[in-house]
PDB file of C-alpha atoms in Angstrom:
ATOM      1  CA  MET A   1     -36.274  20.156   5.460  1.00 39.00           C
ATOM      2  CA  LYS A   2     -37.891  20.214   8.613  1.00 39.00           C
ATOM      3  CA  SER A   3     -37.323  23.086  11.519  1.00 37.00           C
ATOM      4  CA  ALA A   4     -38.183  23.014  15.352  1.00 37.00           C
ATOM      5  CA  THR A   5     -37.718  25.021  17.953  1.00 33.00           C
ATOM      6  CA  ALA A   6     -34.513  25.179  20.017  1.00 32.00           C
ATOM      7  CA  THR A   7     -34.739  22.531  22.657  1.00 33.00           C
ATOM      8  CA  ILE A   8     -30.767  20.702  22.289  1.00 34.00           C
ATOM      9  CA  ASN A   9     -28.654  23.173  23.892  1.00 39.00           C
ATOM     10  CA  LEU A  10     -28.063  26.470  26.010  1.00 32.00           C
ATOM     11  CA  ASP A  11     -27.349  28.205  22.986  1.00 47.00           C
ATOM     12  CA  LEU A  12     -29.567  26.648  20.840  1.00 46.00           C
ATOM     13  CA  LEU A  13     -32.700  28.434  23.599  1.00 50.00           C
ATOM     14  CA  ASP A  14     -31.729  31.908  22.630  1.00 61.00           C
ATOM     15  CA  PRO A  15     -31.238  31.466  19.136  1.00 61.00           C
ATOM     16  CA  LEU A  16     -30.826  35.688  18.712  1.00 62.00           C
ATOM     17  CA  ARG A  17     -27.737  35.900  20.634  1.00 63.00           C
ATOM     18  CA  THR A  18     -26.312  33.300  18.786  1.00 62.00           C
ATOM     19  CA  LEU A  19     -26.510  34.156  15.718  1.00 61.00           C
ATOM     20  CA  GLU A  20     -25.577  37.349  16.867  1.00 60.00           C
ATOM     21  CA  LYS A  21     -21.970  36.692  17.673  1.00 58.00           C
ATOM     22  CA  CYS A  22     -21.693  34.441  13.858  1.00 61.00           C
ATOM     23  CA  ILE A  23     -22.944  36.388  10.741  1.00 63.00           C
ATOM     24  CA  SER A  24     -22.260  39.689   9.893  1.00 58.00           C
ATOM     25  CA  LYS A  25     -22.130  43.153  12.548  1.00 57.00           C
ATOM     26  CA  ASP A  26     -24.274  44.663  10.194  1.00 59.00           C
ATOM     27  CA  ILE A  27     -27.361  42.183   9.816  1.00 64.00           C
ATOM     28  CA  LEU A  28     -29.197  41.845  13.207  1.00 65.00           C
ATOM     29  CA  PRO A  29     -31.098  39.411  13.205  1.00 63.00           C
ATOM     30  CA  ILE A  30     -35.197  39.812  13.910  1.00 67.00           C
ATOM     31  CA  GLU A  31     -36.403  36.064  14.404  1.00 74.00           C
ATOM     32  CA  ALA A  32     -34.854  32.635  14.127  1.00 74.00           C
ATOM     33  CA  VAL A  33     -35.926  29.128  14.846  1.00 75.00           C
ATOM     34  CA  PHE A  34     -34.276  26.046  15.007  1.00 74.00           C
ATOM     35  CA  HIS A  35     -33.289  24.776  11.576  1.00 77.00           C
ATOM     36  CA  TYR A  36     -32.168  20.804  10.415  1.00 82.00           C
ATOM     37  CA  PHE A  37     -30.015  21.240   7.378  1.00 78.00           C
ATOM     38  CA  ASN A  38     -28.585  18.615   4.339  1.00 80.00           C
ATOM     39  CA  CYS A  39     -25.645  17.259   5.881  1.00 83.00           C
ATOM     40  CA  ASN A  40     -22.904  16.835   3.193  1.00 77.00           C
ATOM     41  CA  GLY A  41     -22.023  13.187   4.278  1.00 77.00           C
ATOM     42  CA  CYS A  42     -24.701  11.039   4.320  1.00 82.00           C
ATOM     43  CA  ARG A  43     -27.308  13.650   2.742  1.00 81.00           C
ATOM     44  CA  GLN A  44     -30.033  13.565   5.752  1.00 83.00           C
ATOM     45  CA  ASP A  45     -31.486  16.181   7.549  1.00 83.00           C
ATOM     46  CA  LYS A  46     -29.103  16.328  10.396  1.00 79.00           C
ATOM     47  CA  VAL A  47     -26.802  19.448  10.319  1.00 79.00           C
ATOM     48  CA  GLN A  48     -28.431  21.346  13.139  1.00 75.00           C
ATOM     49  CA  GLY A  49     -28.342  25.628  12.132  1.00 76.00           C
ATOM     50  CA  TRP A  50     -30.900  28.242  12.385  1.00 75.00           C
ATOM     51  CA  LYS A  51     -33.135  30.170  10.040  1.00 79.00           C
ATOM     52  CA  TYR A  52     -33.524  33.524  10.509  1.00 76.00           C
ATOM     53  CA  ARG A  53     -35.164  36.699   9.182  1.00 78.00           C
ATOM     54  CA  ASP A  54     -33.081  40.180   9.459  1.00 72.00           C
ATOM     55  CA  GLU A  55     -34.607  43.870   9.892  1.00 69.00           C
ATOM     56  CA  ILE A  56     -32.895  44.068   6.042  1.00 72.00           C
ATOM     57  CA  ASP A  57     -35.777  42.980   3.648  1.00 74.00           C
ATOM     58  CA  GLY A  58     -37.321  40.375   6.220  1.00 73.00           C
ATOM     59  CA  GLN A  59     -36.721  37.396   3.896  1.00 79.00           C
ATOM     60  CA  TRP A  60     -36.141  34.417   5.693  1.00 81.00           C
ATOM     61  CA  LYS A  61     -32.503  32.717   5.218  1.00 78.00           C
ATOM     62  CA  PHE A  62     -30.627  29.867   6.648  1.00 73.00           C
ATOM     63  CA  PHE A  63     -27.134  29.313   8.781  1.00 73.00           C
ATOM     64  CA  THR A  64     -25.610  26.370  10.031  1.00 74.00           C
ATOM     65  CA  ILE A  65     -21.257  26.819  11.538  1.00 67.00           C
ATOM     66  CA  VAL A  66     -20.572  23.062  10.659  1.00 70.00           C
ATOM     67  CA  ASN A  67     -22.393  21.323   6.821  1.00 74.00           C
ATOM     68  CA  ARG A  68     -22.041  17.874   8.383  1.00 74.00           C
ATOM     69  CA  CYS A  69     -23.169  15.594  11.135  1.00 76.00           C
ATOM     70  CA  SER A  70     -21.516  14.927  13.841  1.00 76.00           C
ATOM     71  CA  ASP A  71     -22.110  11.396  12.886  1.00 75.00           C
ATOM     72  CA  CYS A  72     -20.461  12.263   9.499  1.00 75.00           C
ATOM     73  CA  PHE A  73     -17.928  14.169  11.325  1.00 68.00           C
ATOM     74  CA  ASN A  74     -16.289  11.903  13.693  1.00 68.00           C
ATOM     75  CA  GLY A  75     -16.642   8.958  10.878  1.00 61.00           C
ATOM     76  CA  ARG A  76     -14.093  10.658   9.177  1.00 60.00           C
ATOM     77  CA  GLN A  77     -12.015  11.780  11.741  1.00 54.00           C
ATOM     78  CA  SER A  78     -11.628   8.225  12.605  1.00 54.00           C
ATOM     79  CA  LYS A  79     -11.297   7.364   8.724  1.00 61.00           C
ATOM     80  CA  GLU A  80      -8.517   9.699   9.087  1.00 61.00           C
ATOM     81  CA  VAL A  81      -6.925   8.713  12.124  1.00 52.00           C
ATOM     82  CA  PHE A  82      -7.093   4.782  10.244  1.00 57.00           C
ATOM     83  CA  SER A  83      -5.004   6.015   7.476  1.00 67.00           C
ATOM     84  CA  GLU A  84      -2.592   7.697   9.530  1.00 69.00           C
ATOM     85  CA  ILE A  85      -2.040   4.552  11.058  1.00 66.00           C
ATOM     86  CA  GLN A  86      -2.377   2.814   8.161  1.00 78.00           C
ATOM     87  CA  GLN A  87       0.757   5.238   6.664  1.00 83.00           C
ATOM     88  CA  GLN A  88       2.854   4.152  10.069  1.00 82.00           C
ATOM     89  CA  ARG A  89       2.727   0.791  10.214  1.00 83.00           C
ATOM     90  CA  ASN A  90       3.569   0.647   5.812  1.00 88.00           C
ATOM     91  CA  GLN A  91       6.735   3.359   7.173  1.00 90.00           C
ATOM     92  CA  ARG A  92       7.442   0.714   9.122  1.00 90.00           C
ATOM     93  CA  LEU A  93       7.246  -2.424   7.012  1.00 91.00           C
ATOM     94  CA  MET A  94       9.210  -0.506   4.468  1.00 93.00           C
ATOM     95  CA  ASP A  95      11.901   0.484   7.323  1.00 92.00           C
ATOM     96  CA  GLN A  96      12.497  -3.320   8.156  1.00 93.00           C
ATOM     97  CA  TYR A  97      11.837  -5.018   4.787  1.00 95.00           C
ATOM     98  CA  TRP A  98      13.507  -3.006   2.676  1.00 96.00           C
ATOM     99  CA  LEU A  99      16.727  -4.604   1.695  1.00 94.00           C
ATOM    100  CA  ILE A 100      17.941  -3.774  -1.709  1.00 93.00           C
ATOM    101  CA  ASP A 101      22.086  -4.019  -2.089  1.00 89.00           C
ATOM    102  CA  PRO A 102      23.708  -1.147  -2.219  1.00 90.00           C
ATOM    103  CA  MET A 103      25.179  -1.670  -5.552  1.00 91.00           C
ATOM    104  CA  LEU A 104      21.690  -2.028  -7.259  1.00 93.00           C
ATOM    105  CA  LYS A 105      19.677   1.792  -4.623  1.00 89.00           C
ATOM    106  CA  GLU A 106      20.005   3.790  -8.152  1.00 93.00           C
ATOM    107  CA  ALA A 107      19.017   1.062 -10.316  1.00 96.00           C
ATOM    108  CA  GLY A 108      15.884   1.930 -12.839  1.00 96.00           C
ATOM    109  CA  PHE A 109      14.041   1.411 -15.946  1.00 96.00           C
ATOM    110  CA  LYS A 110      16.070   4.214 -17.364  1.00 94.00           C
ATOM    111  CA  ASN A 111      19.618   2.623 -16.489  1.00 95.00           C
ATOM    112  CA  TYR A 112      19.088  -0.794 -17.198  1.00 94.00           C
ATOM    113  CA  GLN A 113      21.592  -1.772 -20.158  1.00 90.00           C
ATOM    114  CA  VAL A 114      19.375  -3.436 -22.615  1.00 91.00           C
ATOM    115  CA  HIS A 115      21.912  -5.290 -25.309  1.00 89.00           C
ATOM    116  CA  ASN A 116      19.909  -8.104 -26.367  1.00 89.00           C
ATOM    117  CA  PRO A 117      16.028  -8.563 -27.855  1.00 91.00           C
ATOM    118  CA  VAL A 118      15.213 -11.111 -24.441  1.00 91.00           C
ATOM    119  CA  GLN A 119      16.473  -8.080 -22.316  1.00 92.00           C
ATOM    120  CA  GLU A 120      14.532  -6.167 -24.121  1.00 94.00           C
ATOM    121  CA  ASN A 121      11.058  -8.062 -23.745  1.00 94.00           C
ATOM    122  CA  ALA A 122      12.265  -8.391 -20.170  1.00 95.00           C
ATOM    123  CA  LYS A 123      11.638  -4.325 -19.658  1.00 95.00           C
ATOM    124  CA  LYS A 124       8.682  -4.335 -21.613  1.00 95.00           C
ATOM    125  CA  ILE A 125       6.955  -6.907 -19.428  1.00 96.00           C
ATOM    126  CA  VAL A 126       8.158  -5.302 -16.135  1.00 97.00           C
ATOM    127  CA  SER A 127       7.309  -1.791 -17.217  1.00 96.00           C
ATOM    128  CA  GLN A 128       4.231  -3.002 -18.016  1.00 96.00           C
ATOM    129  CA  PHE A 129       3.512  -4.878 -14.154  1.00 97.00           C
ATOM    130  CA  VAL A 130       4.442  -1.266 -13.013  1.00 97.00           C
ATOM    131  CA  ARG A 131       1.942   0.529 -14.877  1.00 95.00           C
ATOM    132  CA  SER A 132      -1.114  -1.870 -14.293  1.00 95.00           C
ATOM    133  CA  GLY A 133       0.031  -1.980 -10.471  1.00 95.00           C
ATOM    134  CA  VAL A 134       0.220   1.568 -10.209  1.00 93.00           C
ATOM    135  CA  LYS A 135      -3.250   2.100 -11.716  1.00 91.00           C
ATOM    136  CA  GLY A 136      -4.395  -0.419  -9.176  1.00 88.00           C
ATOM    137  CA  LYS A 137      -5.200  -3.517 -11.219  1.00 90.00           C
ATOM    138  CA  PHE A 138      -1.142  -6.336 -11.432  1.00 90.00           C
ATOM    139  CA  GLU A 139      -2.304  -7.553 -14.856  1.00 83.00           C
ATOM    140  CA  PRO A 140      -0.768 -10.746 -13.803  1.00 85.00           C
ATOM    141  CA  GLU A 141      -0.442 -10.826 -10.058  1.00 92.00           C
ATOM    142  CA  ASN A 142       2.921 -11.873  -9.935  1.00 96.00           C
ATOM    143  CA  LEU A 143       6.746 -12.446 -11.864  1.00 97.00           C
ATOM    144  CA  LEU A 144       9.179 -15.058 -11.763  1.00 97.00           C
ATOM    145  CA  ILE A 145      12.353 -13.230 -13.372  1.00 97.00           C
ATOM    146  CA  ILE A 146      14.463 -15.761 -14.284  1.00 95.00           C
ATOM    147  CA  GLY A 147      17.708 -15.692 -15.558  1.00 92.00           C
ATOM    148  CA  SER A 148      21.839 -15.776 -15.280  1.00 85.00           C
ATOM    149  CA  PHE A 149      24.728 -14.227 -13.116  1.00 84.00           C
ATOM    150  CA  GLY A 150      24.469 -10.970 -14.261  1.00 82.00           C
ATOM    151  CA  SER A 151      21.430 -10.691 -16.674  1.00 87.00           C
ATOM    152  CA  GLY A 152      20.203  -8.180 -15.372  1.00 92.00           C
ATOM    153  CA  LYS A 153      17.274  -9.620 -12.881  1.00 94.00           C
ATOM    154  CA  SER A 154      17.480  -8.235  -9.494  1.00 95.00           C
ATOM    155  CA  HIS A 155      18.253  -4.555 -12.110  1.00 96.00           C
ATOM    156  CA  LEU A 156      15.046  -5.065 -13.326  1.00 97.00           C
ATOM    157  CA  ALA A 157      12.912  -5.727  -9.916  1.00 97.00           C
ATOM    158  CA  THR A 158      14.746  -2.926  -8.227  1.00 97.00           C
ATOM    159  CA  ALA A 159      13.318  -0.564 -11.016  1.00 97.00           C
ATOM    160  CA  ALA A 160       9.724  -1.921 -10.212  1.00 97.00           C
ATOM    161  CA  ALA A 161       9.920  -2.084  -6.578  1.00 97.00           C
ATOM    162  CA  ARG A 162      11.352   1.525  -6.221  1.00 96.00           C
ATOM    163  CA  SER A 163       9.309   2.569  -8.981  1.00 97.00           C
ATOM    164  CA  PHE A 164       5.920   1.184  -6.108  1.00 97.00           C
ATOM    165  CA  LYS A 165       7.595   3.076  -3.817  1.00 95.00           C
ATOM    166  CA  GLU A 166       7.410   6.334  -5.404  1.00 95.00           C
ATOM    167  CA  LYS A 167       3.790   5.526  -6.753  1.00 95.00           C
ATOM    168  CA  GLY A 168       3.003   5.337  -2.512  1.00 93.00           C
ATOM    169  CA  LEU A 169       2.294   1.830  -2.421  1.00 95.00           C
ATOM    170  CA  CYS A 170       3.959  -0.233   0.075  1.00 95.00           C
ATOM    171  CA  THR A 171       7.072  -2.041  -0.781  1.00 97.00           C
ATOM    172  CA  GLY A 172       9.252  -4.552   0.622  1.00 97.00           C
ATOM    173  CA  PHE A 173      12.865  -6.370  -0.808  1.00 97.00           C
ATOM    174  CA  LEU A 174      14.316  -8.717   0.337  1.00 95.00           C
ATOM    175  CA  MET A 175      16.362 -11.791  -0.605  1.00 95.00           C
ATOM    176  CA  GLU A 176      15.879 -15.722   0.320  1.00 94.00           C
ATOM    177  CA  GLU A 177      18.587 -15.602   2.605  1.00 93.00           C
ATOM    178  CA  HIS A 178      17.457 -11.945   4.568  1.00 94.00           C
ATOM    179  CA  TYR A 179      13.321 -14.316   4.590  1.00 95.00           C
ATOM    180  CA  ILE A 180      14.970 -17.637   6.688  1.00 94.00           C
ATOM    181  CA  SER A 181      17.322 -15.461   8.383  1.00 93.00           C
ATOM    182  CA  LEU A 182      14.951 -13.472  10.125  1.00 93.00           C
ATOM    183  CA  ILE A 183      12.873 -16.744  10.707  1.00 94.00           C
ATOM    184  CA  HIS A 184      15.651 -18.171  12.103  1.00 91.00           C
ATOM    185  CA  SER A 185      16.408 -15.117  14.727  1.00 90.00           C
ATOM    186  CA  SER A 186      12.507 -15.981  15.624  1.00 90.00           C
ATOM    187  CA  TYR A 187      13.422 -19.254  17.387  1.00 87.00           C
ATOM    188  CA  ASN A 188      16.570 -17.747  19.139  1.00 83.00           C
ATOM    189  CA  GLY A 189      14.641 -15.251  21.435  1.00 78.00           C
ATOM    190  CA  GLY A 190      14.048 -12.518  18.503  1.00 72.00           C
ATOM    191  CA  ARG A 191      11.394  -9.825  19.007  1.00 78.00           C
ATOM    192  CA  LYS A 192       9.274 -11.234  16.367  1.00 86.00           C
ATOM    193  CA  LYS A 193       7.852 -14.516  16.004  1.00 92.00           C
ATOM    194  CA  GLU A 194       7.559 -16.727  12.528  1.00 93.00           C
ATOM    195  CA  ALA A 195       4.235 -15.743  12.177  1.00 93.00           C
ATOM    196  CA  ASP A 196       4.138 -11.532  13.451  1.00 93.00           C
ATOM    197  CA  ILE A 197       6.758 -12.046  10.177  1.00 95.00           C
ATOM    198  CA  LEU A 198       5.300 -13.681   7.880  1.00 96.00           C
ATOM    199  CA  GLN A 199       1.580 -11.273   8.879  1.00 94.00           C
ATOM    200  CA  ASP A 200       4.445  -8.689   7.663  1.00 95.00           C
ATOM    201  CA  LEU A 201       5.348  -9.726   4.791  1.00 96.00           C
ATOM    202  CA  LYS A 202       1.868 -10.023   3.621  1.00 96.00           C
ATOM    203  CA  ARG A 203       0.690  -7.160   3.904  1.00 94.00           C
ATOM    204  CA  PHE A 204       3.229  -5.459   1.427  1.00 96.00           C
ATOM    205  CA  ASP A 205       1.126  -4.293  -1.727  1.00 96.00           C
ATOM    206  CA  VAL A 206       4.329  -5.274  -3.738  1.00 97.00           C
ATOM    207  CA  LEU A 207       6.907  -8.010  -2.155  1.00 98.00           C
ATOM    208  CA  VAL A 208      10.435  -8.664  -4.075  1.00 98.00           C
ATOM    209  CA  MET A 209      11.601 -11.490  -3.073  1.00 97.00           C
ATOM    210  CA  ASP A 210      15.683 -11.720  -4.680  1.00 96.00           C
ATOM    211  CA  GLU A 211      17.463 -14.608  -5.742  1.00 93.00           C
ATOM    212  CA  LEU A 212      14.957 -17.506  -4.977  1.00 94.00           C
ATOM    213  CA  GLY A 213      16.457 -20.802  -4.655  1.00 91.00           C
ATOM    214  CA  SER A 214      20.558 -19.473  -5.082  1.00 83.00           C
ATOM    215  CA  GLU A 215      21.399 -20.724  -0.800  1.00 78.00           C
ATOM    216  CA  ASN A 216      22.519 -24.152  -0.281  1.00 75.00           C
ATOM    217  CA  TYR A 217      21.028 -25.784   2.158  1.00 76.00           C
ATOM    218  CA  LYS A 218      22.051 -28.833   4.139  1.00 69.00           C
ATOM    219  CA  MET A 219      20.082 -31.998   3.420  1.00 66.00           C
ATOM    220  CA  GLU A 220      18.383 -31.931   6.512  1.00 67.00           C
ATOM    221  CA  GLU A 221      17.747 -28.587   6.571  1.00 80.00           C
ATOM    222  CA  SER A 222      16.250 -28.333   2.963  1.00 85.00           C
ATOM    223  CA  SER A 223      12.695 -29.955   3.720  1.00 89.00           C
ATOM    224  CA  TRP A 224      12.584 -27.342   6.693  1.00 92.00           C
ATOM    225  CA  VAL A 225      13.328 -23.834   4.208  1.00 92.00           C
ATOM    226  CA  SER A 226      11.176 -25.508   1.875  1.00 94.00           C
ATOM    227  CA  THR A 227       8.228 -25.045   3.740  1.00 95.00           C
ATOM    228  CA  ARG A 228       8.849 -22.313   5.406  1.00 95.00           C
ATOM    229  CA  LEU A 229       9.021 -20.493   1.485  1.00 96.00           C
ATOM    230  CA  LEU A 230       5.627 -22.344   1.100  1.00 96.00           C
ATOM    231  CA  HIS A 231       4.039 -20.398   3.832  1.00 96.00           C
ATOM    232  CA  LEU A 232       5.254 -17.088   2.735  1.00 97.00           C
ATOM    233  CA  ILE A 233       4.240 -18.063  -0.799  1.00 96.00           C
ATOM    234  CA  ASN A 234       0.467 -19.186   0.843  1.00 96.00           C
ATOM    235  CA  ALA A 235       0.925 -15.892   2.810  1.00 96.00           C
ATOM    236  CA  ARG A 236       1.664 -13.935   0.024  1.00 96.00           C
ATOM    237  CA  LYS A 237      -1.519 -15.085  -2.405  1.00 94.00           C
ATOM    238  CA  GLY A 238      -4.191 -12.084  -4.003  1.00 92.00           C
ATOM    239  CA  LYS A 239      -0.929  -9.715  -3.251  1.00 94.00           C
ATOM    240  CA  ALA A 240       1.889  -8.870  -5.634  1.00 97.00           C
ATOM    241  CA  THR A 241       4.689 -10.579  -6.054  1.00 98.00           C
ATOM    242  CA  ILE A 242       7.510 -10.131  -8.017  1.00 98.00           C
ATOM    243  CA  TYR A 243      10.327 -13.543  -7.571  1.00 98.00           C
ATOM    244  CA  THR A 244      13.861 -13.821  -9.044  1.00 97.00           C
ATOM    245  CA  THR A 245      16.150 -16.628  -9.325  1.00 95.00           C
ATOM    246  CA  ASN A 246      19.235 -17.795 -11.962  1.00 92.00           C
ATOM    247  CA  LEU A 247      17.530 -21.084 -11.513  1.00 93.00           C
ATOM    248  CA  ASN A 248      15.626 -22.537 -14.769  1.00 91.00           C
ATOM    249  CA  THR A 249      12.231 -24.114 -14.326  1.00 90.00           C
ATOM    250  CA  GLU A 250      14.111 -27.375 -14.424  1.00 91.00           C
ATOM    251  CA  THR A 251      16.373 -26.674 -11.531  1.00 92.00           C
ATOM    252  CA  LEU A 252      14.459 -24.551  -9.170  1.00 94.00           C
ATOM    253  CA  PRO A 253      11.241 -26.756  -8.067  1.00 93.00           C
ATOM    254  CA  LYS A 254      14.227 -29.265  -6.911  1.00 91.00           C
ATOM    255  CA  ALA A 255      15.891 -26.247  -5.119  1.00 93.00           C
ATOM    256  CA  ILE A 256      12.893 -24.768  -2.954  1.00 94.00           C
ATOM    257  CA  GLY A 257      10.625 -27.600  -3.532  1.00 93.00           C
ATOM    258  CA  GLU A 258       7.615 -29.337  -5.526  1.00 94.00           C
ATOM    259  CA  ARG A 259       5.039 -27.855  -3.518  1.00 94.00           C
ATOM    260  CA  ALA A 260       6.624 -24.563  -3.273  1.00 95.00           C
ATOM    261  CA  TYR A 261       7.111 -24.155  -7.068  1.00 95.00           C
ATOM    262  CA  SER A 262       3.814 -25.396  -8.232  1.00 95.00           C
ATOM    263  CA  ARG A 263       2.407 -22.923  -5.443  1.00 95.00           C
ATOM    264  CA  LEU A 264       4.341 -20.222  -6.712  1.00 95.00           C
ATOM    265  CA  LYS A 265       3.024 -20.429 -10.589  1.00 94.00           C
ATOM    266  CA  VAL A 266      -0.481 -19.772  -9.664  1.00 94.00           C
ATOM    267  CA  ASN A 267      -1.291 -16.304 -11.785  1.00 94.00           C
ATOM    268  CA  THR A 268       2.508 -15.912 -12.251  1.00 96.00           C
ATOM    269  CA  LYS A 269       4.243 -14.672 -15.928  1.00 95.00           C
ATOM    270  CA  ILE A 270       7.668 -16.077 -16.363  1.00 94.00           C
ATOM    271  CA  VAL A 271      10.327 -13.139 -17.460  1.00 95.00           C
ATOM    272  CA  ASP A 272      13.107 -15.058 -19.364  1.00 92.00           C
ATOM    273  CA  LEU A 273      16.190 -13.410 -18.909  1.00 91.00           C
ATOM    274  CA  TYR A 274      18.683 -15.960 -19.695  1.00 82.00           C
ATOM    275  CA  SER A 275      21.054 -14.257 -21.488  1.00 59.00           C
ATOM    276  CA  THR A 276      24.617 -13.390 -22.110  1.00 51.00           C
ATOM    277  CA  ASP A 277      25.759 -11.921 -19.216  1.00 47.00           C
ATOM    278  CA  TYR A 278      25.556  -8.322 -19.673  1.00 42.00           C
ATOM    279  CA  ARG A 279      28.421  -7.117 -17.340  1.00 41.00           C
ATOM    280  CA  ASP A 280      30.258  -8.716 -19.750  1.00 38.00           C
ATOM    281  CA  ASN A 281      29.765  -5.982 -22.166  1.00 37.00           C
ATOM    282  CA  PHE A 282      31.899  -3.616 -19.309  1.00 31.00           C
ATOM    283  CA  LEU A 283      35.214  -5.944 -19.477  1.00 30.00           C
ATOM    284  CA  GLN A 284      35.369  -5.978 -23.597  1.00 27.00           C
TER     285      GLN A 284
END
């Protein structure tokens, strides 16, 4: 470390007077010089302070009000401001794109009804997906949960989404019809443009797209919808996405388009949930 006479501001021009205000009143410094301390942030000698001797033992001691230099302190402030802005943005996104079916708002892994090995295996895969994602590494990157009506695919997707959200990951949930409706609204005076919607959906740490390919579109609109889905899948590249569908791997490409399906399969694990409708168990 290096020391120098005080030449920076009025307080430093009179270090004895300043020290008397800062240190214990029981200690009277008899000599003080300006001093640079090691910054706890950048580890450079940039923190201002003093070294002084008092009347008790005459030994040199060191004193500084802060432990970080102004550059690091301002940098830390900038990070804190950025973090707060990011949290506010994530909350806005989740408020806008958290469109879970009210019937599934309590869906979790604990209350997922397992009635056969197919459902048990699907629950295991989705649970592991959540555990790996919470640890910061999704393995695999995406899931495509396919299953017949009532097999519990939306329940598992909702359970995963709720788990991610509770762990602090920015998580969105919407059905295909919600997404297409949002795009339509962007053409009809909506506040957001299509590019803005895609940018929003791109920002989520995890996104669930429920009931993919379930809507029956007119022939003239099907190509347009397929392109919108392709845009979404491309926007989510590198981000974790859970897709659910009641179509199988033969009919889904026809419903959403071959290009969209081909892109969707990249880094995606298929979770097969074709099984007996588990809701039938409550009707027996």
